[in-house]
PDB file of C-alpha atoms in Angstrom:
ATOM      1  CA  UNK H   1      13.173  14.218  11.511  1.00 55.00           C
ATOM      2  CA  UNK H   2      10.403  12.494  11.970  1.00 55.00           C
ATOM      3  CA  UNK H   3       8.334  11.425  10.185  1.00 59.00           C
ATOM      4  CA  UNK H   4       4.969  13.141   8.653  1.00 56.00           C
ATOM      5  CA  UNK H   5       3.378   8.947   9.397  1.00 59.00           C
ATOM      6  CA  UNK H   6       4.508   8.690  12.802  1.00 57.00           C
ATOM      7  CA  UNK H   7       5.489  11.324  14.228  1.00 60.00           C
ATOM      8  CA  UNK H   8       8.310   9.820  15.480  1.00 64.00           C
ATOM      9  CA  UNK H   9      12.080  10.021  14.293  1.00 67.00           C
ATOM     10  CA  UNK H  10      13.647   6.957  12.804  1.00 67.00           C
ATOM     11  CA  UNK H  11      15.202   6.019  14.889  1.00 61.00           C
ATOM     12  CA  UNK H  12      14.925   6.812  18.015  1.00 63.00           C
ATOM     13  CA  UNK H  13      11.459   4.257  17.616  1.00 59.00           C
ATOM     14  CA  UNK H  14      14.597   1.604  15.994  1.00 62.00           C
ATOM     15  CA  UNK H  15      16.798   2.384  18.648  1.00 61.00           C
ATOM     16  CA  UNK H  16      14.388   3.185  21.893  1.00 60.00           C
ATOM     17  CA  UNK H  17      16.567   6.838  22.476  1.00 61.00           C
ATOM     18  CA  UNK H  18      16.396   9.797  20.189  1.00 61.00           C
ATOM     19  CA  UNK H  19      19.846  10.768  19.575  1.00 56.00           C
ATOM     20  CA  UNK H  20      21.766  13.204  19.982  1.00 57.00           C
ATOM     21  CA  UNK H  21      25.155  15.363  19.786  1.00 57.00           C
ATOM     22  CA  UNK H  22      28.198  14.918  21.844  1.00 56.00           C
ATOM     23  CA  UNK H  23      28.001  18.588  23.183  1.00 52.00           C
ATOM     24  CA  UNK H  24      24.655  17.492  24.416  1.00 47.00           C
ATOM     25  CA  UNK H  25      24.865  14.765  26.154  1.00 50.00           C
ATOM     26  CA  UNK H  26      26.647  15.765  29.201  1.00 56.00           C
ATOM     27  CA  UNK H  27      28.141  14.063  32.112  1.00 59.00           C
ATOM     28  CA  UNK H  28      25.048  13.194  33.948  1.00 57.00           C
ATOM     29  CA  UNK H  29      25.599  11.456  37.085  1.00 54.00           C
ATOM     30  CA  UNK H  30      24.542   7.507  36.683  1.00 56.00           C
ATOM     31  CA  UNK H  31      21.613   7.302  38.440  1.00 53.00           C
ATOM     32  CA  UNK H  32      20.151   9.420  36.328  1.00 53.00           C
ATOM     33  CA  UNK H  33      21.196   8.033  33.483  1.00 64.00           C
ATOM     34  CA  UNK H  34      19.671   4.510  34.422  1.00 68.00           C
ATOM     35  CA  UNK H  35      16.953   5.663  35.747  1.00 70.00           C
ATOM     36  CA  UNK H  36      16.079   7.762  32.276  1.00 72.00           C
ATOM     37  CA  UNK H  37      17.008   4.733  30.774  1.00 73.00           C
ATOM     38  CA  UNK H  38      14.762   2.143  31.948  1.00 73.00           C
ATOM     39  CA  UNK H  39      11.644   5.119  31.785  1.00 75.00           C
ATOM     40  CA  UNK H  40      12.833   5.833  28.139  1.00 75.00           C
ATOM     41  CA  UNK H  41      12.802   1.711  27.635  1.00 74.00           C
ATOM     42  CA  UNK H  42       9.006   1.471  29.926  1.00 75.00           C
ATOM     43  CA  UNK H  43       7.902   4.350  27.178  1.00 82.00           C
ATOM     44  CA  UNK H  44       9.191   3.330  24.100  1.00 80.00           C
ATOM     45  CA  UNK H  45       6.220  -0.086  23.064  1.00 83.00           C
ATOM     46  CA  UNK H  46       3.597   3.378  23.106  1.00 85.00           C
ATOM     47  CA  UNK H  47       5.706   4.720  21.213  1.00 85.00           C
ATOM     48  CA  UNK H  48       5.968   2.322  19.080  1.00 86.00           C
ATOM     49  CA  UNK H  49       2.066   2.066  18.852  1.00 89.00           C
ATOM     50  CA  UNK H  50       1.415   5.758  18.825  1.00 88.00           C
ATOM     51  CA  UNK H  51       3.057   5.902  15.878  1.00 89.00           C
ATOM     52  CA  UNK H  52       1.856   2.595  13.985  1.00 91.00           C
ATOM     53  CA  UNK H  53      -2.175   3.560  14.399  1.00 93.00           C
ATOM     54  CA  UNK H  54      -0.996   7.709  13.144  1.00 92.00           C
ATOM     55  CA  UNK H  55       0.633   5.535   9.693  1.00 93.00           C
ATOM     56  CA  UNK H  56      -2.464   3.630   9.848  1.00 94.00           C
ATOM     57  CA  UNK H  57      -4.286   6.784  10.201  1.00 94.00           C
ATOM     58  CA  UNK H  58      -1.965   8.657   7.271  1.00 93.00           C
ATOM     59  CA  UNK H  59      -2.822   5.264   4.787  1.00 94.00           C
ATOM     60  CA  UNK H  60      -6.399   5.294   5.695  1.00 95.00           C
ATOM     61  CA  UNK H  61      -7.032   8.889   5.216  1.00 94.00           C
ATOM     62  CA  UNK H  62      -4.799   8.432   1.682  1.00 93.00           C
ATOM     63  CA  UNK H  63      -7.307   5.924   0.708  1.00 93.00           C
ATOM     64  CA  UNK H  64     -10.092   7.371   1.114  1.00 93.00           C
ATOM     65  CA  UNK H  65      -8.680  10.688  -0.644  1.00 92.00           C
ATOM     66  CA  UNK H  66      -8.186   9.237  -3.235  1.00 90.00           C
ATOM     67  CA  UNK H  67     -11.417   6.821  -3.935  1.00 90.00           C
ATOM     68  CA  UNK H  68     -13.675  10.037  -3.964  1.00 91.00           C
ATOM     69  CA  UNK H  69     -12.852   9.954  -7.278  1.00 86.00           C
ATOM     70  CA  UNK H  70     -13.535   6.188  -8.370  1.00 85.00           C
ATOM     71  CA  UNK H  71     -16.795   5.770 -10.343  1.00 85.00           C
ATOM     72  CA  UNK H  72     -17.880   2.457  -9.896  1.00 81.00           C
ATOM     73  CA  UNK H  73     -19.102   1.195 -12.986  1.00 82.00           C
ATOM     74  CA  UNK H  74     -21.016  -2.354 -13.786  1.00 84.00           C
ATOM     75  CA  UNK H  75     -20.640  -5.436 -16.502  1.00 86.00           C
ATOM     76  CA  UNK H  76     -23.756  -5.944 -18.472  1.00 87.00           C
ATOM     77  CA  UNK H  77     -24.593  -8.178 -20.481  1.00 89.00           C
ATOM     78  CA  UNK H  78     -23.526  -7.372 -24.010  1.00 91.00           C
ATOM     79  CA  UNK H  79     -20.669  -4.738 -23.063  1.00 92.00           C
ATOM     80  CA  UNK H  80     -16.796  -5.301 -25.059  1.00 92.00           C
ATOM     81  CA  UNK H  81     -13.937  -5.516 -22.300  1.00 91.00           C
ATOM     82  CA  UNK H  82     -10.525  -5.375 -22.414  1.00 91.00           C
ATOM     83  CA  UNK H  83      -8.929  -7.875 -20.634  1.00 87.00           C
ATOM     84  CA  UNK H  84      -4.724  -6.995 -19.356  1.00 88.00           C
ATOM     85  CA  UNK H  85      -2.528  -8.874 -20.163  1.00 86.00           C
ATOM     86  CA  UNK H  86      -0.199 -11.513 -18.132  1.00 84.00           C
ATOM     87  CA  UNK H  87       3.542  -9.880 -18.320  1.00 78.00           C
ATOM     88  CA  UNK H  88       4.412 -13.266 -19.604  1.00 78.00           C
ATOM     89  CA  UNK H  89       1.738 -13.221 -22.876  1.00 75.00           C
ATOM     90  CA  UNK H  90       3.708  -9.751 -23.729  1.00 78.00           C
ATOM     91  CA  UNK H  91       6.342  -9.510 -26.819  1.00 80.00           C
ATOM     92  CA  UNK H  92       9.709  -9.342 -25.051  1.00 79.00           C
ATOM     93  CA  UNK H  93      10.833  -6.938 -28.925  1.00 81.00           C
ATOM     94  CA  UNK H  94       7.813  -4.768 -28.894  1.00 82.00           C
ATOM     95  CA  UNK H  95       9.478  -3.966 -25.462  1.00 80.00           C
ATOM     96  CA  UNK H  96       7.019  -0.816 -23.485  1.00 82.00           C
ATOM     97  CA  UNK H  97       5.456  -0.223 -26.879  1.00 85.00           C
ATOM     98  CA  UNK H  98       3.767  -3.383 -27.463  1.00 84.00           C
ATOM     99  CA  UNK H  99      -0.048  -3.553 -26.301  1.00 86.00           C
ATOM    100  CA  UNK H 100      -0.569  -4.063 -22.486  1.00 88.00           C
ATOM    101  CA  UNK H 101      -4.449  -6.343 -23.609  1.00 89.00           C
ATOM    102  CA  UNK H 102      -5.897  -8.634 -24.398  1.00 86.00           C
ATOM    103  CA  UNK H 103     -10.084  -8.004 -26.483  1.00 86.00           C
ATOM    104  CA  UNK H 104     -12.130  -6.608 -26.833  1.00 92.00           C
ATOM    105  CA  UNK H 105     -14.555  -9.224 -25.897  1.00 92.00           C
ATOM    106  CA  UNK H 106     -18.089  -9.869 -25.734  1.00 93.00           C
ATOM    107  CA  UNK H 107     -19.949 -10.876 -21.817  1.00 91.00           C
ATOM    108  CA  UNK H 108     -21.977 -13.567 -22.323  1.00 90.00           C
ATOM    109  CA  UNK H 109     -22.494 -14.502 -18.863  1.00 89.00           C
ATOM    110  CA  UNK H 110     -22.167 -13.457 -15.612  1.00 85.00           C
ATOM    111  CA  UNK H 111     -21.204 -16.190 -12.436  1.00 82.00           C
ATOM    112  CA  UNK H 112     -20.649 -13.228  -9.632  1.00 82.00           C
ATOM    113  CA  UNK H 113     -20.066 -10.013  -9.592  1.00 76.00           C
ATOM    114  CA  UNK H 114     -16.118 -10.516 -11.145  1.00 78.00           C
ATOM    115  CA  UNK H 115     -16.546 -13.576 -12.580  1.00 85.00           C
ATOM    116  CA  UNK H 116     -17.950 -13.858 -16.523  1.00 87.00           C
ATOM    117  CA  UNK H 117     -17.886 -15.590 -19.091  1.00 89.00           C
ATOM    118  CA  UNK H 118     -16.443 -13.940 -22.921  1.00 90.00           C
ATOM    119  CA  UNK H 119     -16.237 -14.515 -26.165  1.00 92.00           C
ATOM    120  CA  UNK H 120     -14.451 -13.298 -28.757  1.00 90.00           C
ATOM    121  CA  UNK H 121     -15.665 -10.846 -31.855  1.00 89.00           C
ATOM    122  CA  UNK H 122     -15.518 -14.185 -33.812  1.00 91.00           C
ATOM    123  CA  UNK H 123     -18.210 -15.662 -31.700  1.00 89.00           C
ATOM    124  CA  UNK H 124     -15.469 -18.164 -30.381  1.00 90.00           C
ATOM    125  CA  UNK H 125     -15.896 -18.331 -26.036  1.00 89.00           C
ATOM    126  CA  UNK H 126     -12.777 -17.915 -24.142  1.00 85.00           C
ATOM    127  CA  UNK H 127     -11.745 -20.370 -21.070  1.00 77.00           C
ATOM    128  CA  UNK H 128     -10.586 -19.594 -17.800  1.00 68.00           C
ATOM    129  CA  UNK H 129     -11.119 -15.298 -17.032  1.00 54.00           C
TER     130      UNK H 129
END
């Protein structure tokens, strides 16, 4: 079955020909068989390229759909934030019920849009944020 993202069957993109049932094959002449096979080989690269273009277009469409719902909020000095815990920092005894966040931390200064210097609620500066 053709995929919706590529409009091509996976079999035809991999093996450069469409899958057929033995009843559909019949007994074509050798000359016609070779000519059609050469034509299929010439077209396979174009079909792969077009499938790739359609797949990229579908991914971009899905990205636009999900990004429409995102509300951008910039962080300011004095805001309180939570920091995601690294997988290695999580307590293995708590399993999936353990906390996924550290904090809250207060933003003290901004190096750029994504890098901040922060401190704990007690006033201790946090390094390497």
